[in-house]
mmCIF file of C-alpha atoms in Angstrom:
data_model
loop_
_atom_site.group_PDB
_atom_site.id
_atom_site.type_symbol
_atom_site.label_atom_id
_atom_site.label_comp_id
_atom_site.label_asym_id
_atom_site.label_seq_id
_atom_site.Cartn_x
_atom_site.Cartn_y
_atom_site.Cartn_z
ATOM 1 C CA MET A 657 0.000 0.000 0.000
ATOM 2 C CA GLU A 658 1.723 3.094 -1.264
ATOM 3 C CA LEU A 659 0.574 6.394 0.220
ATOM 4 C CA LYS A 660 0.468 9.575 -1.840
ATOM 5 C CA PHE A 661 1.084 11.669 1.288
ATOM 6 C CA ARG A 662 3.674 10.470 3.806
ATOM 7 C CA LEU A 663 3.747 12.281 7.139
ATOM 8 C CA LEU A 664 7.545 12.309 7.418
ATOM 9 C CA ASP A 665 7.725 14.106 4.077
ATOM 10 C CA HIS A 666 5.748 17.038 5.489
ATOM 11 C CA PRO A 667 7.832 20.204 6.112
ATOM 12 C CA PHE A 668 6.664 20.314 9.753
ATOM 13 C CA TYR A 669 8.041 16.877 10.600
ATOM 14 C CA ARG A 670 11.202 17.503 8.578
ATOM 15 C CA SER A 671 11.735 20.717 10.582
ATOM 16 C CA TRP A 672 10.998 18.860 13.829
ATOM 17 C CA SER A 673 13.655 16.241 13.090
ATOM 18 C CA GLU A 674 16.138 19.060 12.402
ATOM 19 C CA GLY A 675 15.229 20.969 15.583
ATOM 20 C CA LYS A 676 13.876 23.941 13.624
ATOM 21 C CA VAL A 677 10.323 24.005 15.022
ATOM 22 C CA SER A 678 9.894 26.690 17.665
ATOM 23 C CA ILE A 679 8.732 25.656 21.128
ATOM 24 C CA SER A 680 5.564 27.726 20.633
ATOM 25 C CA LYS A 681 4.690 25.819 17.429
ATOM 26 C CA LEU A 682 5.473 22.528 19.155
ATOM 27 C CA SER A 683 3.087 23.579 21.952
ATOM 28 C CA GLU A 684 0.375 24.482 19.446
ATOM 29 C CA TYR A 685 0.810 21.147 17.711
ATOM 30 C CA GLY A 686 0.710 19.207 20.984
ATOM 31 C CA LYS A 687 -2.434 20.916 22.169
ATOM 32 C CA SER A 688 -4.192 20.648 18.796
ATOM 33 C CA TYR A 689 -3.370 16.987 18.415
ATOM 34 C CA VAL A 690 -5.014 16.137 21.743
ATOM 35 C CA GLU A 691 -8.234 16.472 19.751
ATOM 36 C CA LEU A 692 -7.098 13.886 17.195
ATOM 37 C CA ILE A 693 -5.549 11.502 19.741
ATOM 38 C CA SER A 694 -8.781 11.650 21.759
ATOM 39 C CA TYR A 695 -10.742 10.730 18.621
ATOM 40 C CA MET A 696 -8.763 7.533 17.938
ATOM 41 C CA PRO A 697 -10.594 5.230 20.413
ATOM 42 C CA GLU A 698 -13.940 6.485 19.114
ATOM 43 C CA LEU A 699 -12.788 5.979 15.528
ATOM 44 C CA TRP A 700 -11.691 2.382 16.154
ATOM 45 C CA LYS A 701 -14.937 1.705 18.026
ATOM 46 C CA SER A 702 -17.131 3.093 15.247
ATOM 47 C CA ILE A 703 -15.267 1.111 12.594
ATOM 48 C CA THR A 704 -15.400 -2.205 14.435
ATOM 49 C CA GLU A 705 -19.062 -1.746 15.356
ATOM 50 C CA ASP A 706 -20.072 -0.713 11.839
ATOM 51 C CA LEU A 707 -18.151 -3.653 10.355
ATOM 52 C CA ASN A 708 -19.674 -5.923 13.019
ATOM 53 C CA VAL A 709 -16.277 -6.952 14.380
ATOM 54 C CA ARG A 710 -16.429 -7.059 18.152
ATOM 55 C CA ASN A 711 -13.800 -9.297 19.646
ATOM 56 C CA GLU A 712 -10.945 -9.353 22.133
ATOM 57 C CA THR A 713 -8.533 -7.730 19.678
ATOM 58 C CA SER A 714 -10.842 -4.838 18.854
ATOM 59 C CA ALA A 715 -11.520 -4.254 22.560
ATOM 60 C CA ARG A 716 -7.774 -4.269 23.316
ATOM 61 C CA ILE A 717 -7.039 -1.783 20.532
ATOM 62 C CA ILE A 718 -9.768 0.576 21.742
ATOM 63 C CA GLU A 719 -8.330 0.265 25.258
ATOM 64 C CA ASP A 720 -4.806 0.975 23.932
ATOM 65 C CA GLU A 721 -6.018 4.079 22.126
ATOM 66 C CA THR A 722 -7.837 5.296 25.224
ATOM 67 C CA ARG A 723 -4.648 4.875 27.271
ATOM 68 C CA HIS A 724 -2.685 6.796 24.643
ATOM 69 C CA ILE A 725 -4.594 9.995 25.446
ATOM 70 C CA ALA A 726 -2.952 10.230 28.897
ATOM 71 C CA LEU A 727 0.449 9.384 27.399
ATOM 72 C CA TRP A 728 0.061 12.192 24.847
ATOM 73 C CA THR A 729 -0.898 14.625 27.596
ATOM 74 C CA LYS A 730 2.144 13.574 29.647
ATOM 75 C CA TRP A 731 4.691 14.780 27.113
ATOM 76 C CA ILE A 732 2.894 17.985 26.124
ATOM 77 C CA GLU A 733 2.663 19.012 29.789
ATOM 78 C CA LYS A 734 6.432 19.613 29.551
ATOM 79 C CA LEU A 735 5.778 22.349 26.970
ATOM 80 C CA PRO A 736 4.667 25.914 27.710
ATOM 81 C CA GLU A 737 0.945 26.653 27.404
ATOM 82 C CA ALA A 738 -0.009 27.150 23.753
ATOM 83 C CA GLU A 739 -1.350 30.575 22.841
ATOM 84 C CA ASN A 740 -3.070 29.202 19.764
ATOM 85 C CA SER A 741 -4.187 25.703 18.899
ATOM 86 C CA PRO A 742 -5.867 25.168 15.548
ATOM 87 C CA SER A 743 -8.803 22.775 15.658
ATOM 88 C CA LEU A 744 -8.615 19.472 13.824
ATOM 89 C CA LYS A 745 -12.401 19.083 13.924
ATOM 90 C CA GLN A 746 -12.738 19.419 10.146
ATOM 91 C CA ILE A 747 -10.477 16.400 9.606
ATOM 92 C CA ILE A 748 -12.277 14.408 12.287
ATOM 93 C CA ASP A 749 -15.659 15.290 10.766
ATOM 94 C CA GLU A 750 -14.530 14.375 7.262
ATOM 95 C CA ILE A 751 -13.267 10.965 8.392
ATOM 96 C CA SER A 752 -16.380 10.375 10.498
ATOM 97 C CA GLU A 753 -18.585 10.876 7.441
ATOM 98 C CA MET A 754 -16.796 8.184 5.418
ATOM 99 C CA SER A 755 -18.174 4.692 4.958
ATOM 100 C CA PRO A 756 -16.838 2.114 7.471
ATOM 101 C CA SER A 757 -14.407 0.672 4.899
ATOM 102 C CA ALA A 758 -13.138 4.133 3.917
ATOM 103 C CA ARG A 759 -12.832 5.137 7.601
ATOM 104 C CA LEU A 760 -10.694 2.065 8.194
ATOM 105 C CA GLY A 761 -8.565 3.030 5.200
ATOM 106 C CA ALA A 762 -8.111 6.543 6.581
ATOM 107 C CA LEU A 763 -7.185 5.186 9.987
ATOM 108 C CA GLN A 764 -4.836 2.625 8.449
ATOM 109 C CA SER A 765 -3.015 5.412 6.583
ATOM 110 C CA PHE A 766 -2.220 6.917 9.982
ATOM 111 C CA GLU A 767 -1.503 3.692 11.873
ATOM 112 C CA MET A 768 0.893 2.258 9.298
ATOM 113 C CA GLN A 769 3.099 5.356 9.553
ATOM 114 C CA GLN A 770 3.164 5.493 13.349
ATOM 115 C CA PRO A 771 6.307 3.438 14.115
ATOM 116 C CA GLU A 772 8.519 5.514 11.825
ATOM 117 C CA VAL A 773 6.875 8.821 12.792
ATOM 118 C CA ALA A 774 7.091 8.013 16.524
ATOM 119 C CA GLN A 775 10.801 7.182 16.245
ATOM 120 C CA THR A 776 11.549 10.396 14.351
ATOM 121 C CA LYS A 777 9.560 12.593 16.742
ATOM 122 C CA LYS A 778 11.053 10.989 19.845
ATOM 123 C CA GLU A 779 14.608 11.376 18.543
ATOM 124 C CA GLY A 780 13.937 15.033 17.686
ATOM 125 C CA LEU A 781 12.418 15.785 21.102
ATOM 126 C CA ILE A 782 15.414 14.297 22.908
ATOM 127 C CA LYS A 783 18.105 15.709 20.616
ATOM 128 C CA HIS A 784 16.768 19.213 20.021
ATOM 129 C CA TYR A 785 14.205 20.027 22.700
ATOM 130 C CA GLY A 786 15.676 18.657 25.927
ATOM 131 C CA PHE A 787 13.087 15.971 26.578
ATOM 132 C CA LEU A 788 13.975 12.912 28.600
ATOM 133 C CA ALA A 789 13.145 9.459 27.290
ATOM 134 C CA GLU A 790 10.891 8.786 30.295
ATOM 135 C CA ASP A 791 8.663 11.721 29.247
ATOM 136 C CA LEU A 792 7.988 10.160 25.875
ATOM 137 C CA ASP A 793 6.057 6.965 26.603
ATOM 138 C CA TYR A 794 3.494 7.883 23.960
ATOM 139 C CA PHE A 795 6.114 7.525 21.240
ATOM 140 C CA ASP A 796 7.480 4.287 22.699
ATOM 141 C CA GLU A 797 3.970 2.817 22.540
ATOM 142 C CA HIS A 798 3.775 3.677 18.855
ATOM 143 C CA LEU A 799 7.095 2.115 17.943
ATOM 144 C CA ASN A 800 5.325 -1.230 18.201
ATOM 145 C CA GLU A 801 2.011 -0.573 16.457
ATOM 146 C CA ILE A 802 2.205 -3.811 14.512
ATOM 147 C CA HIS A 803 -0.852 -5.354 16.200
ATOM 148 C CA HIS A 804 -2.961 -2.294 15.296
ATOM 149 C CA ILE A 805 -1.611 -2.305 11.745
ATOM 150 C CA ASN A 806 -2.154 -6.043 11.293
ATOM 151 C CA PHE A 807 -5.657 -5.892 12.746
ATOM 152 C CA GLY A 808 -6.561 -3.101 10.317
ATOM 153 C CA LEU A 809 -5.097 -5.074 7.409
ATOM 154 C CA ASN A 810 -6.995 -8.178 8.454
ATOM 155 C CA LEU A 811 -10.259 -6.223 8.475
ATOM 156 C CA ALA A 812 -9.398 -4.672 5.124
ATOM 157 C CA ASN A 813 -8.847 -8.115 3.633
ATOM 158 C CA THR A 814 -11.836 -9.866 5.189
ATOM 159 C CA VAL A 815 -14.777 -7.508 5.772
ATOM 160 C CA CYS A 816 -14.158 -4.278 3.882
ATOM 161 C CA ASN A 817 -15.158 -3.016 0.499
ATOM 162 C CA LYS A 818 -11.702 -2.946 -1.149
ATOM 163 C CA GLU A 819 -12.343 0.127 -3.327
ATOM 164 C CA GLU A 820 -13.721 2.137 -0.405
ATOM 165 C CA PHE A 821 -10.804 1.057 1.790
ATOM 166 C CA GLU A 822 -8.254 2.143 -0.821
ATOM 167 C CA SER A 823 -10.062 5.440 -1.380
ATOM 168 C CA GLY A 824 -10.110 6.058 2.387
ATOM 169 C CA LEU A 825 -6.445 5.117 2.657
ATOM 170 C CA GLN A 826 -5.428 7.773 0.150
ATOM 171 C CA LYS A 827 -7.873 10.405 1.409
ATOM 172 C CA GLY A 828 -6.801 9.747 5.014
ATOM 173 C CA SER A 829 -3.130 10.109 4.128
ATOM 174 C CA GLU A 830 -3.925 13.449 2.510
ATOM 175 C CA LEU A 831 -6.021 14.669 5.464
ATOM 176 C CA PHE A 832 -3.456 13.682 8.089
ATOM 177 C CA TYR A 833 -0.632 15.157 6.008
ATOM 178 C CA HIS A 834 -2.392 18.498 5.565
ATOM 179 C CA SER A 835 -3.372 18.598 9.246
ATOM 180 C CA LEU A 836 0.256 19.591 9.802
ATOM 181 C CA ASP A 837 0.075 22.641 7.517
ATOM 182 C CA ALA A 838 -1.080 24.900 10.366
ATOM 183 C CA PHE A 839 2.157 24.280 12.260
ATOM 184 C CA VAL A 840 4.652 25.163 9.536
ATOM 185 C CA GLU A 841 6.496 28.347 10.374
ATOM 186 C CA CYS A 842 7.074 30.888 7.619
#
């Protein structure tokens, strides 16, 4: 599955890995992304319910995503209070309105990039922003997203409309990519 829009290709993440994002922009990003991170358990739940897949794995993934909210909050608490935090509601609404198969595709476009993105962000936070590894449990959790990725792929291959999944995959990659536009400094 080749994505048209890869998160690590976005100028914001490239700047982050180089230590060129200001602390204020990092704070804005952290605060804004609480909205998206908080949506993830709901997104997984809606997909599994709408696809009629309720099992131990789906319950564990929803629980993981719920736990991730506190882990996200832990690292952003080390940043100064954000003066501005753009809303990601438009992206959330657009994904929510997709068919279940397309929603899974959109989510999968995010999940499949998480290990690489988490590694890059964690390294940048430690190297350039003075974070300690113990403050960054959120990123450690996402280094090993293989069970989320594999579960999504299994659903895609067994219960999804393939065309809708692929369409959602590409649209999701575009939405998540452009969600970072608000944090690029001129």
